[in-house]
Amino acid sequence: MSKFKERLGKLSPKKRLYALETLPGHLAQSVQGERLHQLLTDFDFIEAKLDAVGVQGLIEDYDLARVSDVLLSEGQGESLGLIQGAIRKSAHVLEMDKTQLAGHLLGRLLDFEVPEIKGMLEQARQSKDSVWLRLLRGNLERPGEGCLRTLVGHTSEVYGVAIAPDGKTAISASVDKTLKIWDTQTGRELRTLIGHIDWVIAVAIAPDGKTAISASRDKTLKIWDTEIGAELRTLIGHTNGVNAVAIAPDGKTAISASWDKTLKIWDTETGAELKTLIGHSDCVNAVAIAPDGKTAISASDDKTLKIWDIETGTELRTLTNHSHSVTGVAIKPDGKIAISASEDYTLKVWDTETRTEVRTLRGHTYSLTAVAIAPDGKTAISASKDNTLKVWGTELRTLTGHVNWVNAVAIAPDGKTAISASWDKTLKIWDTDTTTEVRTLTGHTMEVNAVAITPDGKTAISVSRDKTLKIWDTDKSTEVRTLTYYTKSPIVGYTIPISVVAITPDGKTAISGSWDNTLKIWDTDKSTEVRTLTGHVNWVNAVAIAPDGKTAISASSDATLKIWDTETGSELRTLTSHTGKVNAVAIAPDGKTAISASSDATLKIWDTETGSELGTLTGHTREVNAVAIAPDGKTAISASRDKTMKIWDTETGTEVRTLTGHTSWVNGVAIASEGKLAISASDDNTLKVWDLLSGNEVASFSGDGAFMCCAIAADGVTVVAGDRSGRVHFLRLEGVKQLTVDS
C-alpha cells in the first residue's frame, strides 16, 4: 500500500473526495513539481481519482503539469504524458468499467522502459484482489500511436460525421437510426437525436452551428436544433434513400444526394424543395458546395462527377476518368481544386476552373468511401474500406486503428484534429499532425479466425484471413514461425484465408480448415504440410480432433459435418441434418459424441461412431457461432449472434442457464480445464470470464477491436485470444484461487 493510499484511508468520505479533487491543483499552484509527479505516477491515486471523479477529471490532472509553471525534468514530463495518453486512449472503456484500469495501463504501457511507469504498473498488478485478465504483452495501442480517443455509444455502424464550426462538438450518423452529439474535448456523448425510421447515412452542420441536417435511408432529411436536440422539420421529396447532404455557406440552402439518381436543393428556413438536379444515371453518393455557394459537385455510382450551377439548377460539366463508383468529393477553400474518392481505390484531383483532371492519388488497397480537405487546403484525408485513413500532403501518412470499414471523415476548423466514422460502430479522434504510426503489434495483418493451444500449454497456433498460420511460444508470448497457405482462388485469383485450426492431443500435428473447402494436416515440428482433405463443397468453418487423435470432425458452410481418419486422410462419414451452415463443432472427452453449432440457430448432438443425430438443442434466436464441452462431458456452452451464451445439459439436452452481458455477437467460447470457468470472445470488443456454477460474469477485458476467438491452456490460467485487427493476445487469468475459495 502506498503512503497516499494509507493517508487517504484515514479520511472521511467527504474529505477524501475533497483531497482527490483539489490536491493536484494545489501542488501545481504551489509549484511542487516533484510531489505532483509522484502523485500522478502513483497507481493508488490514479485508481482513487478515477473511482471518485471519473476519467475526464483524471485526464485533466495531467494537463496541470503541462500548462502550469511546475518545473519538471524532460523525463518526468514524458512519463506523465505517456500515462495521460494511455488513460485518454482507454477513456471509452474506463467510462463503462473502471475495474479495467490496471489491465489497460499494462496493455498500453508495458513496453516502456521508464522507471516511474514500471513502478506504477507493478503497483497496478499487485492492486488487484479479484479475478482479472492480465495482458502478458503490451498489445494495445500505445500513447502517441493511432487515435487520440475513441467515441463509443452507437449500437450499430457509424456512417457519417460532421464537426461544428467552433470545433467543440461533432455529430455522428448511424445505422442504428440515430444521430449523436459529442463533446470533442472530453469524448462525452451529449445527446441522441431520434426521429429517423431507417439508417442515418450523413449529417451536415450549418455555418452558425445552431442547426444540423441529417440524410437517411428512410428517403427523408431532417433539420435539427443542435442546442436542445429537437427536430425542427422533415424534408420530403426523394423517392429513395438519401446518401448525402451539404449546406451552403450562407446556411440558407442545402443540397441532398439520393439513390433515386437526383440531387435536390432545399430552402433550410421553410423546408421547401427549390429544385431537382437530374443528370446522373445511377445512385448519387456525395455532394459538395463551393465556397462561393454558386456551384456544387456531385459524385455518383455512374463513375462520374457533375458540376452544377446552383442558381439555375443546370449541369455545367461532367468529370470522367474514374473506373468505378465515385463515393466522395470535397472542394478546397479557394474553390479552385476538388478531390474525389472512388471504389477504384484512387482519389483524383480536379481543376474546377478548367474542369480537368490534375493528378491521381494512389495508396489505398480497397475502395475509398470519403474525402475531406483541411481548412488551409494543404492536406486532405481519405477514408477507405481497407480500414484506414490516409493523410495526403507533403508526405503520405496512414492512420490505423479502426477494425472495419471507415465510412466518413471530417476535419476540425483548426485543421489539427480529424474525426472518422466506421463500420466498427465507433468514431475516432486523430491528431492530423502526428507522424507516429502504430507499430506492428503481435499477430497477423488481418483478423484472426481461430486459436488453439497444445495440451502441454507451451505452444499456441493461430490462423488468419491473411492466409497464414502462426506458431507461438506461449511462455514468451512470441512468434516461433509462420506457415503460409498457398491455395489460389479460381474466381478472384488470390490466396484463400484459413478459417480454423485444431491441435492433436500429442501436440505434433495441427489441422486447419479453409475457405477453399479443404482441410490440411500439418507437422508442427517440421512446419510442413502432410496432406489435404477434400470433400466439402463450401467453406470449412471449424474442426475438432478426437481425444485419441485418430479422427477429426469438420464443420462447413455446406450444412454438413464430416468425420475423417487423420492417419489416412480418408472421409469416414458425413453428418447431415442442419438447415444452415455449420459454424462450430466440439467433441466430448470420451470421443463418443460431438456437438455442432449452426446458423440455423440450433445445436445438434451426434453419435460419432454411427453418425446418427442424438438430439437438437434449441433456444438461441440467432446464428450459433461456437460451442465448447466441459471436461466432464456433462455440460456444453454455446455462443450466439443473439448476444448470449447458453449452458446445456448434454445428457438431457435441456438448457440449464443463459449467460447475458455481451452487447454484440459472441464469437467464441472456451472452458477451463477444471470446468468451473469459461471465457467468451465477442464483437463488443471484450473477453469475459464466467463462473459456470453461478452463471455470473466475474471479469472482463476490453481490447481495441472485436475479439473473434479464444482458447484456455490446460493450466487453466493462460489465455490466447485473436481479434479482428489481427492481433493475438496472450493473457493470464489472475485471482482464480481466490474465486475458488469464495465459491
Short mmCIF file of C-alpha atoms in Angstrom, two decimals, residues 4 36 42 68 110 126 151 184 193 201 216 220 237 251 254 284 291 333 423 425 458 477 503 546 583 585 649 685:
data_model
loop_
_atom_site.label_atom_id
_atom_site.label_comp_id
_atom_site.label_asym_id
_atom_site.label_seq_id
_atom_site.Cartn_x
_atom_site.Cartn_y
_atom_site.Cartn_z
CA PHE A 4 -1.01 8.15 -0.35
CA LEU A 36 2.90 16.42 -8.32
CA ASP A 42 1.05 6.64 -8.04
CA SER A 68 1.35 25.37 -15.19
CA LEU A 110 4.11 -2.42 -20.57
CA GLN A 126 -0.45 -6.03 -7.15
CA LEU A 151 -16.04 7.54 -29.10
CA THR A 184 -14.88 16.62 -28.91
CA LEU A 193 -31.27 12.68 -31.83
CA ILE A 201 -26.30 7.95 -43.65
CA SER A 216 -31.47 8.89 -44.17
CA THR A 220 -36.05 11.99 -45.83
CA GLY A 237 -39.26 14.63 -51.80
CA GLY A 251 -26.83 28.48 -44.42
CA ALA A 254 -28.90 22.73 -48.66
CA VAL A 284 -25.68 9.82 -56.23
CA PRO A 291 -17.08 28.25 -51.01
CA PRO A 333 -11.34 26.52 -49.54
CA TRP A 423 -18.44 0.26 -39.64
CA LYS A 425 -19.54 1.21 -34.56
CA LYS A 458 3.72 -24.41 -24.33
CA SER A 477 4.31 -14.74 -25.97
CA ILE A 503 -4.12 -29.43 -32.46
CA ALA A 546 -10.94 -36.68 -31.11
CA ASN A 583 -20.11 -22.84 -37.73
CA VAL A 585 -18.06 -28.44 -33.58
CA ASP A 649 -27.10 -30.43 -20.01
CA ASN A 685 -14.51 -5.88 -28.13
#
